[in-house]
CSV table of C-alpha atoms in Angstrom, one decimal:
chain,number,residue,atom,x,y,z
X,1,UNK,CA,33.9,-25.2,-0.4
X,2,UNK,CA,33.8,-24.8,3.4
X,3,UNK,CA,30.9,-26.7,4.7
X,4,UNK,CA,30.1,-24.8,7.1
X,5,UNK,CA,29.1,-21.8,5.0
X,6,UNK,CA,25.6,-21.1,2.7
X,7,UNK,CA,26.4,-21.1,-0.8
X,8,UNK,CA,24.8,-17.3,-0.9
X,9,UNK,CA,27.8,-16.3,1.0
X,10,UNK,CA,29.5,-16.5,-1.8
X,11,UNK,CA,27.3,-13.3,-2.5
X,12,UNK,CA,29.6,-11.0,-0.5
X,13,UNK,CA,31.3,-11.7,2.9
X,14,UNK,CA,29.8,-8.3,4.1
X,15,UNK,CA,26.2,-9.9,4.2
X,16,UNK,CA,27.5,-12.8,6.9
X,17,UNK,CA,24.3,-11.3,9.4
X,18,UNK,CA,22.0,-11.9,7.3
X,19,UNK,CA,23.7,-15.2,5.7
X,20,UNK,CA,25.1,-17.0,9.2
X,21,UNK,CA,21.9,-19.3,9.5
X,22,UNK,CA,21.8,-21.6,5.9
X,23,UNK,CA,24.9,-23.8,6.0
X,24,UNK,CA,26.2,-25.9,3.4
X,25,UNK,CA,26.6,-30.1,4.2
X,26,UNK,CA,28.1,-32.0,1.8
X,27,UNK,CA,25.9,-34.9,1.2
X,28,UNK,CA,26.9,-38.4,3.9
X,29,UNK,CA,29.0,-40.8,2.3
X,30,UNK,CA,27.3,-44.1,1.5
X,31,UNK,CA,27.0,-46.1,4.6
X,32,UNK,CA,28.5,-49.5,4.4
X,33,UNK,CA,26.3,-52.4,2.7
X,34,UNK,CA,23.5,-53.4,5.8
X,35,UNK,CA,22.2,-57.4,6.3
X,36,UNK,CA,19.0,-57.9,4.7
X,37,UNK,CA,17.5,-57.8,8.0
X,38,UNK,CA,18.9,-54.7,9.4
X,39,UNK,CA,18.1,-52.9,5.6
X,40,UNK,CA,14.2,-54.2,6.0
X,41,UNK,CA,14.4,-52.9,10.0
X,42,UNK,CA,16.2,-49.6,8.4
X,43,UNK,CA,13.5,-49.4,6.3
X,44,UNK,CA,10.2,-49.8,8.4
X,45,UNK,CA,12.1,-46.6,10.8
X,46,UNK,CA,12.0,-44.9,8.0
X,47,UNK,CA,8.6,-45.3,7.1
X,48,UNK,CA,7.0,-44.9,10.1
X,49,UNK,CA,9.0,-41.9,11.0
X,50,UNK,CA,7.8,-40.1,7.7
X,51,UNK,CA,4.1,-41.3,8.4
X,52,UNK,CA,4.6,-40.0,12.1
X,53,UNK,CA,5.5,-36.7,10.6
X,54,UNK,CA,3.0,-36.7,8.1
X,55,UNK,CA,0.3,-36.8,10.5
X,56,UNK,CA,1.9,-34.5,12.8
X,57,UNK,CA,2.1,-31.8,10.0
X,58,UNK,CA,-1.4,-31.8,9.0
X,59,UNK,CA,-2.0,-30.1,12.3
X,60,UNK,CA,0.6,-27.9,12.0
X,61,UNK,CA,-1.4,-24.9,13.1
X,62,UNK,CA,-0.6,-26.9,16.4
X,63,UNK,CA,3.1,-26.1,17.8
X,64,UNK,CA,3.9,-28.8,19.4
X,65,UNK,CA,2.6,-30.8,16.8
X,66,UNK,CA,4.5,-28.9,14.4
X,67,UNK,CA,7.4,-29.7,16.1
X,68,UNK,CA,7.0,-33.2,16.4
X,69,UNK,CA,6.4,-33.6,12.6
X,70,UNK,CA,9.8,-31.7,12.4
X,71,UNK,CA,11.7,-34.2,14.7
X,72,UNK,CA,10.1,-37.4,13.2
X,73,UNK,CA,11.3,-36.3,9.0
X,74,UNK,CA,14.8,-35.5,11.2
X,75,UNK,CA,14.2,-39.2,12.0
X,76,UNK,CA,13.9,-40.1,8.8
X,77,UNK,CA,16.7,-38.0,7.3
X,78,UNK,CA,19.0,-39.6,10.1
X,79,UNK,CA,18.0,-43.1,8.7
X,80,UNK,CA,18.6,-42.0,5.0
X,81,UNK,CA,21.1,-39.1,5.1
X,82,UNK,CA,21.3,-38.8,1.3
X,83,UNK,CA,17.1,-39.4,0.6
X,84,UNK,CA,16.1,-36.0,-0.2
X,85,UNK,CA,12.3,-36.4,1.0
X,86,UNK,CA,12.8,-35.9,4.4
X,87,UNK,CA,14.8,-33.2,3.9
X,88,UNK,CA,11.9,-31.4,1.6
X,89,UNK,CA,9.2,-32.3,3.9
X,90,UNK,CA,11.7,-30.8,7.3
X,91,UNK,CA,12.5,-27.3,4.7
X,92,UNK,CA,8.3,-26.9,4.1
X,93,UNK,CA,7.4,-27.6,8.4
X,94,UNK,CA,10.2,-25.1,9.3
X,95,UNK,CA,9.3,-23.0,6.5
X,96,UNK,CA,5.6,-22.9,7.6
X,97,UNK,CA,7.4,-22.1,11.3
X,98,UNK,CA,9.2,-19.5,10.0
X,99,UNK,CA,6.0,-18.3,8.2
X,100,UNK,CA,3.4,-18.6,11.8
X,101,UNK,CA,6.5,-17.0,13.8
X,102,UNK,CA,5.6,-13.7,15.4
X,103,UNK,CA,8.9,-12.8,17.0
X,104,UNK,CA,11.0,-11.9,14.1
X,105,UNK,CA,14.1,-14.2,16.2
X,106,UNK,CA,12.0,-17.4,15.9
X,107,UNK,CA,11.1,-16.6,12.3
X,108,UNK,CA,15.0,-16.2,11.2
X,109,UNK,CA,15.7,-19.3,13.0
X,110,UNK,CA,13.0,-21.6,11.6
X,111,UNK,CA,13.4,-20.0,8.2
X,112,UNK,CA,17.4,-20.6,8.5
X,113,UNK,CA,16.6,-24.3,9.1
X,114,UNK,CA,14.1,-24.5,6.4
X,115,UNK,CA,17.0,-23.3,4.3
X,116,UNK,CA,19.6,-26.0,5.6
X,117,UNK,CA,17.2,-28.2,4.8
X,118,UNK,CA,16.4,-27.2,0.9
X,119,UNK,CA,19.7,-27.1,0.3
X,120,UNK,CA,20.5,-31.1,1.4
X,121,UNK,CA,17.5,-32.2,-1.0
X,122,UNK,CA,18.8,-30.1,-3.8
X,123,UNK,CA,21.9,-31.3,-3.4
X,124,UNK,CA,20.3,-34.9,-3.8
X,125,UNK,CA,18.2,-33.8,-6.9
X,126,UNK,CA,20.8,-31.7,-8.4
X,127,UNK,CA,24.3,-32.8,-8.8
X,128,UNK,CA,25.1,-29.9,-11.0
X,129,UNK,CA,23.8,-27.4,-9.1
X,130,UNK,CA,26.3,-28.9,-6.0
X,131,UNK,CA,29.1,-29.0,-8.5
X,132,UNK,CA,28.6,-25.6,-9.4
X,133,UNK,CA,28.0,-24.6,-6.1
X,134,UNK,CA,31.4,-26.3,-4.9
X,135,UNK,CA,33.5,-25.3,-7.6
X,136,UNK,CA,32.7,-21.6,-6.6
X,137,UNK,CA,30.2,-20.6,-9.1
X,138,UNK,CA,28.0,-17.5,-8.7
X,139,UNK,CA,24.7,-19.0,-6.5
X,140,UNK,CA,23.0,-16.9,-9.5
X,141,UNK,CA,24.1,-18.9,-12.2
X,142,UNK,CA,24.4,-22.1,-10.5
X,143,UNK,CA,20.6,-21.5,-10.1
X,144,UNK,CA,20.1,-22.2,-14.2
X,145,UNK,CA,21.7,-25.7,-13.4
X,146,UNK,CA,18.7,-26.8,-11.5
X,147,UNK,CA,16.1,-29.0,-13.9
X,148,UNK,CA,12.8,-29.8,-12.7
X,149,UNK,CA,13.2,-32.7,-10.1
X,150,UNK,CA,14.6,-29.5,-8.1
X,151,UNK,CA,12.3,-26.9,-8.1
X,152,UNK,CA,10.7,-27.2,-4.9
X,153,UNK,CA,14.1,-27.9,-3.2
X,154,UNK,CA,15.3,-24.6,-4.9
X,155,UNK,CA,12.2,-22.7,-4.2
X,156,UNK,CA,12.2,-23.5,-0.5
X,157,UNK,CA,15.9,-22.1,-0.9
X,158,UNK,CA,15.0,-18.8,-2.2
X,159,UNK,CA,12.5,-18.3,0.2
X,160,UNK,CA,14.4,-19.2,3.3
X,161,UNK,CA,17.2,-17.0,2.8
X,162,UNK,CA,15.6,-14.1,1.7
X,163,UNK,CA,12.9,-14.5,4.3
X,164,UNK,CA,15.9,-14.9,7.0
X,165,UNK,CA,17.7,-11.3,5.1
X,166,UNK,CA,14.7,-9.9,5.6
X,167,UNK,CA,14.8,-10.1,9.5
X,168,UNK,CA,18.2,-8.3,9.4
X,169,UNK,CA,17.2,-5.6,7.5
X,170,UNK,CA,17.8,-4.0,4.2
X,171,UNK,CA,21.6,-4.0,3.9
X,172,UNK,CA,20.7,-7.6,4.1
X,173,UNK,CA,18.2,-8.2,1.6
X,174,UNK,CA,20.3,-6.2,-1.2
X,175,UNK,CA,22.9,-8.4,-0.4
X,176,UNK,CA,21.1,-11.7,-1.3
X,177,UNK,CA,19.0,-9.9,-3.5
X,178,UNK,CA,20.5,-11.2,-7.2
X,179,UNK,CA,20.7,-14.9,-5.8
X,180,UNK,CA,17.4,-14.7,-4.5
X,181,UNK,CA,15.5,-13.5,-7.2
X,182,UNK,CA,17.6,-15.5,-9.9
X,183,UNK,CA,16.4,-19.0,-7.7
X,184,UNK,CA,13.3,-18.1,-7.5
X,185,UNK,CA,12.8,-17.1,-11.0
X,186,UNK,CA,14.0,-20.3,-11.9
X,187,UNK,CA,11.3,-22.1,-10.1
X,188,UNK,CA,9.0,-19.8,-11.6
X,189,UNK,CA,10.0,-21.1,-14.7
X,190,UNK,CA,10.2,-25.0,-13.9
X,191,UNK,CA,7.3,-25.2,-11.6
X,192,UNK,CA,5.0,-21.8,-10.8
X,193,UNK,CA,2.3,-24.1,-9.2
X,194,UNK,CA,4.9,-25.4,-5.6
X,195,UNK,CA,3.5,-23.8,-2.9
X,196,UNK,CA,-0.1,-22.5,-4.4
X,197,UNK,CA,1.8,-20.5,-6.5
X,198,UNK,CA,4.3,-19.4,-4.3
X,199,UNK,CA,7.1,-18.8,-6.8
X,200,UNK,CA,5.0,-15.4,-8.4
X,201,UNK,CA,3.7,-14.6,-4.8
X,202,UNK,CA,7.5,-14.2,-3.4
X,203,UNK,CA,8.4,-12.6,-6.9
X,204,UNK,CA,5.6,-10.3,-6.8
X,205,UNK,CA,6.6,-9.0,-2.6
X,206,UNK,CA,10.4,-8.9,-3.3
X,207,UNK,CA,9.9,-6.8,-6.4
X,208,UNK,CA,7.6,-4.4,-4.8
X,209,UNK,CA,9.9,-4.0,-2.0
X,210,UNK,CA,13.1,-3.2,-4.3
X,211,UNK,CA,13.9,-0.5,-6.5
X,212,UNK,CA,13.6,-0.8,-10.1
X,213,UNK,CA,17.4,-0.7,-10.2
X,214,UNK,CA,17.4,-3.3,-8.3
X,215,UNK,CA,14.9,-5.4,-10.4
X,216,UNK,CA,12.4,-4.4,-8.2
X,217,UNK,CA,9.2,-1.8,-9.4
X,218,UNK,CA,5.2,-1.7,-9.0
X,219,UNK,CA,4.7,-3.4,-13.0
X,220,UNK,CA,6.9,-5.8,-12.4
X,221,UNK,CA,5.6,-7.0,-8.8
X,222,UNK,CA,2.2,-6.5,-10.8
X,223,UNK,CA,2.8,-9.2,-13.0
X,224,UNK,CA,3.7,-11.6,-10.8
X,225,UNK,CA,0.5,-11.0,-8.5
X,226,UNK,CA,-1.7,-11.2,-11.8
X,227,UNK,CA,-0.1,-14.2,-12.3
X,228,UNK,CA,-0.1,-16.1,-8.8
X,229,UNK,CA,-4.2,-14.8,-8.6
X,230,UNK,CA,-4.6,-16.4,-11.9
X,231,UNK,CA,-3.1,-19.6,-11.0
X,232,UNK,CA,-4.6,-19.7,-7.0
X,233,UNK,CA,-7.6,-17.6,-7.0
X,234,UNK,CA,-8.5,-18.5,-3.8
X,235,UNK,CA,-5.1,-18.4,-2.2
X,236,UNK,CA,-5.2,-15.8,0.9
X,237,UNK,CA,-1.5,-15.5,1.3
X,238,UNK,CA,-0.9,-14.0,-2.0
X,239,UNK,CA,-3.5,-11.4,-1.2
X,240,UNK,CA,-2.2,-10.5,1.8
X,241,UNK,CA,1.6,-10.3,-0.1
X,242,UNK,CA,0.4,-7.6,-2.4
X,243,UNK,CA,-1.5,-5.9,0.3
X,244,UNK,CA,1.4,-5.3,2.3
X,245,UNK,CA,3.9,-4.8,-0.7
X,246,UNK,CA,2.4,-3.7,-3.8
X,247,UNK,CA,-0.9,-1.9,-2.3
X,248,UNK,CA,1.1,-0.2,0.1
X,249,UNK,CA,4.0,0.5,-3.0
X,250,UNK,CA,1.6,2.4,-4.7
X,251,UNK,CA,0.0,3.6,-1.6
X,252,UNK,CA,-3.8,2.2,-3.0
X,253,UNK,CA,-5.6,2.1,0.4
X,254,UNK,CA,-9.0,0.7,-1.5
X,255,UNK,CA,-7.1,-2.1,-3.1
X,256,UNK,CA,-5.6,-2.7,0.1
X,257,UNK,CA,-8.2,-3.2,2.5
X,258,UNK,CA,-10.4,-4.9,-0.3
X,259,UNK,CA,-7.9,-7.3,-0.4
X,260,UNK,CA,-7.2,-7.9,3.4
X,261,UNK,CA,-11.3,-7.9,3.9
X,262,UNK,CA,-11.8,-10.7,0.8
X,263,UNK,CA,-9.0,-12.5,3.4
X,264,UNK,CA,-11.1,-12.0,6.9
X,265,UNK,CA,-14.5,-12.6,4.7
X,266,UNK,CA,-16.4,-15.3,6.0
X,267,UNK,CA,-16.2,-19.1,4.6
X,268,UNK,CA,-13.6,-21.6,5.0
X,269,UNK,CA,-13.2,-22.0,0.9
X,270,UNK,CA,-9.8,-23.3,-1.1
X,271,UNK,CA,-8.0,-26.2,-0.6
X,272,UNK,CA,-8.4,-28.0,2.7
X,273,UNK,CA,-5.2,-28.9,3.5
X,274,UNK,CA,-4.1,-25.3,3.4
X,275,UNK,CA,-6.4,-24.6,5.8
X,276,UNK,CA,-3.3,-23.7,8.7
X,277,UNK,CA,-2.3,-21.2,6.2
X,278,UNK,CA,-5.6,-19.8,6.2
X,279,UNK,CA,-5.2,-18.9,9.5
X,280,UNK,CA,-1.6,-17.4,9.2
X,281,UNK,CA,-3.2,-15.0,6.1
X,282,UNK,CA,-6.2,-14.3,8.6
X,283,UNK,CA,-3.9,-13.1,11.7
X,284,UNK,CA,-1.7,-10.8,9.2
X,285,UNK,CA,-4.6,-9.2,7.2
X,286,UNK,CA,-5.2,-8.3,10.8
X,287,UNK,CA,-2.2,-7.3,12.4
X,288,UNK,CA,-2.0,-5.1,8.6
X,289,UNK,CA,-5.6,-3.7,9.2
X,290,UNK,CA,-4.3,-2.2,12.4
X,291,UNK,CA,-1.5,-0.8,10.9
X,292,UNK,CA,-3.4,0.7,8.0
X,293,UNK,CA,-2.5,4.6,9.2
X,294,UNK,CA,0.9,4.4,9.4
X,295,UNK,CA,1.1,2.5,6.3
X,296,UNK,CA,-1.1,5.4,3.7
């Protein structure tokens, strides 16, 4: 396979706009054997550089601290090229960029990388999924390869290309459409709970937003919401998802500004370290409220 292609160009070579950002690495080959005292010195980098970006990231509402979380897991993937926790913890910070992004050129860009990124852990923690992948296997099938270890890697996947088609417009979403949703339903199925649900709160926007031809409807997108509400009820991002998709499908103005106000209501509740996406739900459920009259 040419490395420097996403496997989900395999989809169609038409779709290379909305495809050109998430390329394929093969994972490093083994470096050779270290001294004892350069692999404990190796180590402690390593270390520190993921404790640096930890710390960074919990302020991530910050951008330059975002970024520096970003370059310090880039510190620790350059110490352990084939480890595939720096890589995850570099595809969630870029994907949270991607996600905080208000110019739609800064959004493909971080959501590209946070692609790149998902790819090299899954790589890691699934061989058969790379084989697949490698051997030219449809990105859709290759998806069922993935086993639980996985899951986040692969969801991270899902979401950063189809977030990155979605900046290029429609053309570009049908054309990662079937790779998309088989990933993430794959997730779904080995872990719905990654990202506060996140699996059923991608599942339920992309569905709203396709045909039913296309695997896409209003019961369909339903279900997932139902589902995502059930397992996060205090999750603001997967209210403002079906406000924007499925309220807006169905064109339900109650249902959607009950949903964007239960988002701006007062109170800091839910988790506390999802507090910086908090504050991404609260600036869209206003930028949507604003919007409401061309919307219904």
């Amino acid at each position: 396979m040419n490395a420097s292609r996403t496997p989900l160009a395999a989809l169609a070579a038409a779709a290379a706009v909305a495809l050109a950002g998430p390329a394929c690495r093969r994972a490093a080959e083994a470096p050779p054997p270290a001294s004892p005292d350069a692999a404990r010195a190796a180590a402690e980098r390593y270390e520190q550089a993921l404790a640096e970006g930890d710390r960074a990231y919990a302020d991530r509402d910050e951008p330059a601290r975002l970024a520096e979380a970003i370059a310090a897991y880039g510190r620790a993937a350059t110490v352990r090229p084939r480890d595939p926790g720096p890589e995850l913890r570099i595809a969630r910070a870029e994907a949270f960029a991607g996600l905080a992004a208000e110019d739609p050129a800064r959004a493909r860009q971080a959501w590209d990388a946070s692609a790149r990124a998902a790819e090299r852990a899954l790589r890691a923690l699934s061989p058969a999924w790379a084989q697949a992948i490698d051997q030219g296997d449809d990105p859709a099938a290759a998806a069922a390869r993935v086993e639980a270890p996985g899951a986040e890697a692969l969801y991270w996947l899902a979401l950063g290309s189809m977030r990155s088609a979605q900046t290029s417009g429609y053309a570009a979403v049908l054309a990662v459409k079937d790779a998309t949703l088989a990933m993430m339903s794959r997730t779904a199925a080995l872990d719905e709970r990654v990202d506060a649900a996140g699996p059923h709160r991608a599942l339920g926007a992309w569905r709203a937003a396709l045909p039913v031809a296309a695997g896409g409807g209003a019961a369909a997108a339903r279900a997932h919401f139902d589902r995502a509400r059930a397992l996060f009820p205090a999750e603001p991002l997967a209210r403002v998802a079906e406000a924007e998709t499925y309220a807006v499908l169905v064109q339900d103005r109650a249902l959607f500004e009950r949903l964007l106000g239960e988002v701006l209501a007062p109170g800091d509740g839910g988790d506390p370290d999802r507090a910086p996406e908090r504050g991404v739900a609260r600036r869209r459920a206003k930028a949507l409220l604003e919007r409401a009259g061309r919307l219904f």
